[in-house]
PDB file of C-alpha atoms in Angstrom:
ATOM      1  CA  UNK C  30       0.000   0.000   0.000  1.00 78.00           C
ATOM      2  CA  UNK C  31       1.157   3.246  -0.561  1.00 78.00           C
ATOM      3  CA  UNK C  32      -0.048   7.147   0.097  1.00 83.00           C
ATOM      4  CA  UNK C  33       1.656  10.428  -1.211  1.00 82.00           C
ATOM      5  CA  UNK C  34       2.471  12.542   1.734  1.00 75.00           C
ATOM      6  CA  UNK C  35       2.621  15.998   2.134  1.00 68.00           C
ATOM      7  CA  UNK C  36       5.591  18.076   3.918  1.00 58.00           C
ATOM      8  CA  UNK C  37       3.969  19.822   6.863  1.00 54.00           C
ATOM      9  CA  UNK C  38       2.311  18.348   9.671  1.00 49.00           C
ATOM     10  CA  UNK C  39       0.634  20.235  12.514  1.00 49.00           C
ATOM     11  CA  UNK C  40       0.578  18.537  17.009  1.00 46.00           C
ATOM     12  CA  UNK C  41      -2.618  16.939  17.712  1.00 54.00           C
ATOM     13  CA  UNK C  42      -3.872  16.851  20.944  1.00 50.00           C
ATOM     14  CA  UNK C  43      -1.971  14.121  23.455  1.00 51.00           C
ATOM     15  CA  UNK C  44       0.687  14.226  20.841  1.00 57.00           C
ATOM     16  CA  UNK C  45       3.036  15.713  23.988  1.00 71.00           C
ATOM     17  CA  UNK C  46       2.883  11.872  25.441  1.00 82.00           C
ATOM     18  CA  UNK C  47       5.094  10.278  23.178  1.00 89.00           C
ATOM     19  CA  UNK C  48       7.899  11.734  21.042  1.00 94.00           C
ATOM     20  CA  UNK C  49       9.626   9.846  18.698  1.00 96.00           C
ATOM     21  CA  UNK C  50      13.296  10.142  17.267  1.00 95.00           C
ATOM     22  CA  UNK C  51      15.742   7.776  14.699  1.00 96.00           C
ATOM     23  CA  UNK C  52      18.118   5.244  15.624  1.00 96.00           C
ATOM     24  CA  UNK C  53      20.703   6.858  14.018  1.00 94.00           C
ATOM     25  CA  UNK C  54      20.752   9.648  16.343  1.00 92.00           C
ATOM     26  CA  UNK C  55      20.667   7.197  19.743  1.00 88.00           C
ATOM     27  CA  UNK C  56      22.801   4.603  18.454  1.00 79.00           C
ATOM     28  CA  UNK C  57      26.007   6.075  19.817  1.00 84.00           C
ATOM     29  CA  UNK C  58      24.795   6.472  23.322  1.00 83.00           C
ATOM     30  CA  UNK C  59      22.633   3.285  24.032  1.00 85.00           C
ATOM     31  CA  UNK C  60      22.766   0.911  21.171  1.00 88.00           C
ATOM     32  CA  UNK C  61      22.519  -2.407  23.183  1.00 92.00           C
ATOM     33  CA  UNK C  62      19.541  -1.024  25.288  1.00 94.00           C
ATOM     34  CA  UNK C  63      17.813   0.435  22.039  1.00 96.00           C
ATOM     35  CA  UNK C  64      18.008  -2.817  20.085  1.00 97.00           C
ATOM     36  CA  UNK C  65      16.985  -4.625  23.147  1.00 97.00           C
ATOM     37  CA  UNK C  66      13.713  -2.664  23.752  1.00 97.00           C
ATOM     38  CA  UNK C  67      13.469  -3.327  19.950  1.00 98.00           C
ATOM     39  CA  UNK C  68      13.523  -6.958  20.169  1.00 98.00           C
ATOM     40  CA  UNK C  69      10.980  -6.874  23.767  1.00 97.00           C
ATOM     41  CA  UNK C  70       8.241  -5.110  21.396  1.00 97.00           C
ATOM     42  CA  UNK C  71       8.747  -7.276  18.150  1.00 97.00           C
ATOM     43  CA  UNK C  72       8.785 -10.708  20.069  1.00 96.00           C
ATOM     44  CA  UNK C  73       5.911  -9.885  22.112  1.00 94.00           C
ATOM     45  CA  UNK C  74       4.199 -10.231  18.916  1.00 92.00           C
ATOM     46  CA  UNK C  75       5.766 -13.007  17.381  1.00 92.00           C
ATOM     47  CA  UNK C  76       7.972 -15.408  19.899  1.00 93.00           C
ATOM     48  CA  UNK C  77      11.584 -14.713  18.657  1.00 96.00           C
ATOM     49  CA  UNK C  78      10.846 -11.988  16.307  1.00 95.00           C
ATOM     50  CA  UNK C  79      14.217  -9.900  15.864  1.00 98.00           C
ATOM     51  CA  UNK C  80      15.047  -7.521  13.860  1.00 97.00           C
ATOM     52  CA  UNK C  81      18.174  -6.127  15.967  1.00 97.00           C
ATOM     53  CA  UNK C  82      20.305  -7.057  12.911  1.00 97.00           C
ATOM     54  CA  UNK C  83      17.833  -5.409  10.258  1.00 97.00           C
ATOM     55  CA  UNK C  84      18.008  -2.183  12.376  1.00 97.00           C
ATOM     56  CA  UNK C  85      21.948  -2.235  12.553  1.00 96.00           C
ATOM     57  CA  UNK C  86      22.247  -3.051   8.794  1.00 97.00           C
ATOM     58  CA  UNK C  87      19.833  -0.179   7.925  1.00 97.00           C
ATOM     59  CA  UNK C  88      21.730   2.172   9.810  1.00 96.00           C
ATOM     60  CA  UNK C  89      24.985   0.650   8.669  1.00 95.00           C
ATOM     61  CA  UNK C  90      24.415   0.846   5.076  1.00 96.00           C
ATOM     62  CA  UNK C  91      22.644   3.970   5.412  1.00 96.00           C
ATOM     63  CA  UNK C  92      19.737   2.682   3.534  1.00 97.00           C
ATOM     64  CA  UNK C  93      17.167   4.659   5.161  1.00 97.00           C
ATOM     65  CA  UNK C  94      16.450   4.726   9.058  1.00 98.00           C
ATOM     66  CA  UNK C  95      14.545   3.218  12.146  1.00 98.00           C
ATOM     67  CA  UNK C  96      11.627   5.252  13.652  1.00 98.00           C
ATOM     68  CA  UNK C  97      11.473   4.950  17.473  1.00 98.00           C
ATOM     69  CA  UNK C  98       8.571   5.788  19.315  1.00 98.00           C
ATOM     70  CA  UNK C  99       8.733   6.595  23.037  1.00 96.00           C
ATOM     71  CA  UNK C 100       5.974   6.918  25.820  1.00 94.00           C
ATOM     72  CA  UNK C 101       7.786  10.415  27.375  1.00 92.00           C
ATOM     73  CA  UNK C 102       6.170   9.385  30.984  1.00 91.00           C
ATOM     74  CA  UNK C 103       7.265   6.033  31.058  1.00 92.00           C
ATOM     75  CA  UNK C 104      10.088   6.162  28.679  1.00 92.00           C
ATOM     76  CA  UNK C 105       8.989   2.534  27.196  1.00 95.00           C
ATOM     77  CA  UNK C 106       9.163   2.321  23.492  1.00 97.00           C
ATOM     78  CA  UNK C 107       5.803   1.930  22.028  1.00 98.00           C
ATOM     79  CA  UNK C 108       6.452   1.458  18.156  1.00 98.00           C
ATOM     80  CA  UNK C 109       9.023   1.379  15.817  1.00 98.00           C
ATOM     81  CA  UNK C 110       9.557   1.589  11.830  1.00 99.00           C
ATOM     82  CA  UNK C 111      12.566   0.572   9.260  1.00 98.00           C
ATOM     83  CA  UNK C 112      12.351   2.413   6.791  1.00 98.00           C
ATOM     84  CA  UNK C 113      14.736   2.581   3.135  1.00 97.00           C
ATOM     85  CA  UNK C 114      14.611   5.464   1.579  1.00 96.00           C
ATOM     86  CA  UNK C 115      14.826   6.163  -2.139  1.00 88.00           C
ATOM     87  CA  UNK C 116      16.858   5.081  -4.812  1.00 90.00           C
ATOM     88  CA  UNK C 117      19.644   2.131  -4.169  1.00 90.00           C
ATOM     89  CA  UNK C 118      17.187   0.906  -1.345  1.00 92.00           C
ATOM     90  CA  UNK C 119      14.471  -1.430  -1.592  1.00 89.00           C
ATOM     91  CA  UNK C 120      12.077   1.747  -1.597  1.00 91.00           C
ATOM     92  CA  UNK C 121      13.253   2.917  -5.290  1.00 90.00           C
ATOM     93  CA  UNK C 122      13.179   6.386  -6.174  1.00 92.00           C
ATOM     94  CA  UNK C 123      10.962   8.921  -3.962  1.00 94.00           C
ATOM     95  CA  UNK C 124       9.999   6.623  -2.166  1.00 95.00           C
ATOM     96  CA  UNK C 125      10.114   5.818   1.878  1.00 97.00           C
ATOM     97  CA  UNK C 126       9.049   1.973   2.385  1.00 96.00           C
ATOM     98  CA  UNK C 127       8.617   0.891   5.777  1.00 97.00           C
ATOM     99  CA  UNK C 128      10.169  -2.532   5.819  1.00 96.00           C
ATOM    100  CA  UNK C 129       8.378  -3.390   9.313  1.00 97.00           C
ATOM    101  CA  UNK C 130       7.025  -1.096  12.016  1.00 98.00           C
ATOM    102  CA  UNK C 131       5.000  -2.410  14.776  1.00 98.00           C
ATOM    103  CA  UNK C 132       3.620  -0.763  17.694  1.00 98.00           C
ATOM    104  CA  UNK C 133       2.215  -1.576  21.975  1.00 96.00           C
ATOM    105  CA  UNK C 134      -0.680  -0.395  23.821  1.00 95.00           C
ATOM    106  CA  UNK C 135       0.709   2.229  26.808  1.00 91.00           C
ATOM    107  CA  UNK C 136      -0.748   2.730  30.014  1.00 88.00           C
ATOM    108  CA  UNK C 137      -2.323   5.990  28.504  1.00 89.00           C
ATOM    109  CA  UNK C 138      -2.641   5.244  24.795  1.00 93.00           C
ATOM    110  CA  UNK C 139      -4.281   2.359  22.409  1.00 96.00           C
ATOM    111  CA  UNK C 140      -2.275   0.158  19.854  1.00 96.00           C
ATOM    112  CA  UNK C 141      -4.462   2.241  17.613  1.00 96.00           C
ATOM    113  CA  UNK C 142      -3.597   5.754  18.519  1.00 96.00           C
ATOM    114  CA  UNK C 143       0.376   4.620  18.536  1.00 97.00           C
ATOM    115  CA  UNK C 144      -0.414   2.763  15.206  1.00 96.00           C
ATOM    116  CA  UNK C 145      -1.514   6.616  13.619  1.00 96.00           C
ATOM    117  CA  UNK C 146       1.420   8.233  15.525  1.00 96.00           C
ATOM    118  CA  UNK C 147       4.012   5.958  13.939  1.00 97.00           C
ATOM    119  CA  UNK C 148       2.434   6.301  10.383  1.00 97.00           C
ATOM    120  CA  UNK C 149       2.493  10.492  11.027  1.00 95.00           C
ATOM    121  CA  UNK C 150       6.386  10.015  12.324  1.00 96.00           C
ATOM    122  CA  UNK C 151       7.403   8.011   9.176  1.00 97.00           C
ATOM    123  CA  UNK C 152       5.211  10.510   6.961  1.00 95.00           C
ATOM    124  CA  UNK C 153       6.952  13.533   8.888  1.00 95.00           C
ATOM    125  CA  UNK C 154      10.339  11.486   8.427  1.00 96.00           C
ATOM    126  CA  UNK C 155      10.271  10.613   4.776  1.00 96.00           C
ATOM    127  CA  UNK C 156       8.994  14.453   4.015  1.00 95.00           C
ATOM    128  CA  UNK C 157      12.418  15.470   5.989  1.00 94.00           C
ATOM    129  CA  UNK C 158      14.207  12.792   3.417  1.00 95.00           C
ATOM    130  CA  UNK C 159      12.724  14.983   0.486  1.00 95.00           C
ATOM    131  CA  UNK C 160      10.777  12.474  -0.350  1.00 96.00           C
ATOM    132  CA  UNK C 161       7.153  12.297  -1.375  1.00 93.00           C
ATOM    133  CA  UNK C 162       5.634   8.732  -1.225  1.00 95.00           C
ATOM    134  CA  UNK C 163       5.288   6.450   1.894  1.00 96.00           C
ATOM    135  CA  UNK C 164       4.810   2.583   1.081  1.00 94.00           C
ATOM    136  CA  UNK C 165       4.031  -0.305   3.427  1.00 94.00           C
ATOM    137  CA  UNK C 166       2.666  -3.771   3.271  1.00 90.00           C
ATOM    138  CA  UNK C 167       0.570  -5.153   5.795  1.00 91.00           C
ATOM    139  CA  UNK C 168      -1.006  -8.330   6.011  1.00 87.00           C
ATOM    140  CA  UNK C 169      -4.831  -8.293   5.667  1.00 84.00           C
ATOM    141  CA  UNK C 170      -5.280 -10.397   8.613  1.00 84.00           C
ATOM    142  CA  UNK C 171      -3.800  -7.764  10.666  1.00 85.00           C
ATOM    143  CA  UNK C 172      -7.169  -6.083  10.160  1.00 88.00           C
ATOM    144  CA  UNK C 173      -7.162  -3.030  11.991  1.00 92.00           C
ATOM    145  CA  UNK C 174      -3.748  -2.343  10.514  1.00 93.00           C
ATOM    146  CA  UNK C 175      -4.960  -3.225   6.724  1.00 92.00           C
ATOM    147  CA  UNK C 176      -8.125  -0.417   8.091  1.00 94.00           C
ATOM    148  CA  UNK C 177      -6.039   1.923   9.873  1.00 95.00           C
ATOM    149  CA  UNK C 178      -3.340   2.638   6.641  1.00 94.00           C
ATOM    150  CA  UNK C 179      -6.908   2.738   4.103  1.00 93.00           C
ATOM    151  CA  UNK C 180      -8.420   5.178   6.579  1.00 95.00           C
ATOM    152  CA  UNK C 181      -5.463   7.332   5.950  1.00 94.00           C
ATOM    153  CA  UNK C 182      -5.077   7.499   2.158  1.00 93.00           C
ATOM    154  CA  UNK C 183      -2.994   4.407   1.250  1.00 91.00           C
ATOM    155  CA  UNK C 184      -4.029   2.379  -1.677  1.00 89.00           C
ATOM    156  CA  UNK C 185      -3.407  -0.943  -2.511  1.00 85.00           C
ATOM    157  CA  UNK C 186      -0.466  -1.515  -5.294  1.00 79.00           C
ATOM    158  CA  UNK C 187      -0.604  -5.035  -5.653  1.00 71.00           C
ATOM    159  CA  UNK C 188      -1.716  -8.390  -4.049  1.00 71.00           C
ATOM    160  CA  UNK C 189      -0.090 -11.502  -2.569  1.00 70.00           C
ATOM    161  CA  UNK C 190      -0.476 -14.534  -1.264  1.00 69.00           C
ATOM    162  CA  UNK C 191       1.198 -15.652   2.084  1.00 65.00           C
ATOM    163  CA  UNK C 192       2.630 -19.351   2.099  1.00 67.00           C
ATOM    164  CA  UNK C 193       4.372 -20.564   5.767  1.00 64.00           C
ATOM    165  CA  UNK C 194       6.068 -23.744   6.684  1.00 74.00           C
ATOM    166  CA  UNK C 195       3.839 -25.703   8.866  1.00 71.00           C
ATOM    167  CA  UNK C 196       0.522 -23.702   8.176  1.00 66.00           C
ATOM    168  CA  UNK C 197       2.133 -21.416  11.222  1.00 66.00           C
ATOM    169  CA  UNK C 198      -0.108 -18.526  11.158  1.00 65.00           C
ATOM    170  CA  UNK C 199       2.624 -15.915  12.476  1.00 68.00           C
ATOM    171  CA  UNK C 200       1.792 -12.492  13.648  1.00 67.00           C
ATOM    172  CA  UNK C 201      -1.350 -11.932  11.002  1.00 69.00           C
ATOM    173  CA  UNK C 202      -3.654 -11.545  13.884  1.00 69.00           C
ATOM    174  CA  UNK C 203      -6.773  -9.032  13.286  1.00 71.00           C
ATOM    175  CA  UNK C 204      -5.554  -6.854  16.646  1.00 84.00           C
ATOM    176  CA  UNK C 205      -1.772  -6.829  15.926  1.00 88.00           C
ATOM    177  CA  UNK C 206      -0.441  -3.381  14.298  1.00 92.00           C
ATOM    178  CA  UNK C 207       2.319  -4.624  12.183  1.00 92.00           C
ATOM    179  CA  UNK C 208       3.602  -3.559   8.748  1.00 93.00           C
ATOM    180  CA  UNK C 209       5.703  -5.922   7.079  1.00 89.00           C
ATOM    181  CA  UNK C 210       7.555  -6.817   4.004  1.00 77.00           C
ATOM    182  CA  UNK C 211       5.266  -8.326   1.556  1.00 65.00           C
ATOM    183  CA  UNK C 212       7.296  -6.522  -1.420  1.00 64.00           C
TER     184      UNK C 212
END
């Protein structure tokens, strides 16, 4: 799915709860805690999930960049994105593609409102990349994500078909907010 984005975005109300910021700017100060409260949020949605070394080679290769985003009263990370960005990255030209993002419930927030505050952050990011088109798959079983990102102007590209060893059903799960690769 993909949406063309525009370059200004204006604070919402409860918007001073959570902040976000890029790995690349806290990997020099914390990286083993960062990647860490990385892997806490993607395996409690998928047993093992980690994408530690997806983050690191993203930032590595300077391919793009991961959006972290941070509940400011309890400092627990409540979403995060990997995103390439434009041409030599699997995004192609213009284009910011969020390889997987994925967000928690807070104490004071819904997986829903994070969901919509990590899809502004990686709107507001790839606008501050130059670029004007945000992409991301999701997973139609992952319902309210699959609603959320139609809600907000993306439109389906293409279709696939999902095929996993053992009929395991993985993280498609109708109240999981995930964005994956389906590219």
């Amino acid at each position: 799915m993909s949406k063309t984005i525009k370059s200004e975005y204006a604070m919402k109300d409860g918007q001073e709860m959570i902040s976000w910021t890029k790995y690349s700017d806290m990997q020099k100060e914390r990286p083993s805690e960062i990647l860490n409260n990385c892997y806490s949020l993607t395996d409690s949605i998928y047993d093992g999930l980690d994408l530690k070394v997806e983050i690191q080679s993203v930032a590595n290769q300077k391919l793009g960049d991961t959006i972290l985003l941070t509940d400011n009263k309890s400092n627990k990370l409540l979403g995060l994105a990997i995103c390439h960005c434009g041409p030599n990255t699997e995004a192609g030209s213009n284009t910011c593609y969020v390889k997987f993002g994925s967000v928690t419930a807070s104490e004071d927030r819904s997986k829903s409102a994070n969901f919509d505050e990590l899809i502004e952050c990686c709107e507001i990011f790839a606008a501050s990349q130059g670029l004007s088109k945000l992409a991301a798959g999701v997973n139609i079983g992952n319902f309210h994500a699959y609603r959320k990102l139609l809600s907000k102007g993306f439109r389906t590209e293409f279709q696939g078909v999902m095929m996993t060893e053992n009929n395991d059903p993985g993280y498609p799960i109708e109240d999981v907010y995930a964005i994956d690769d389906w590219r």
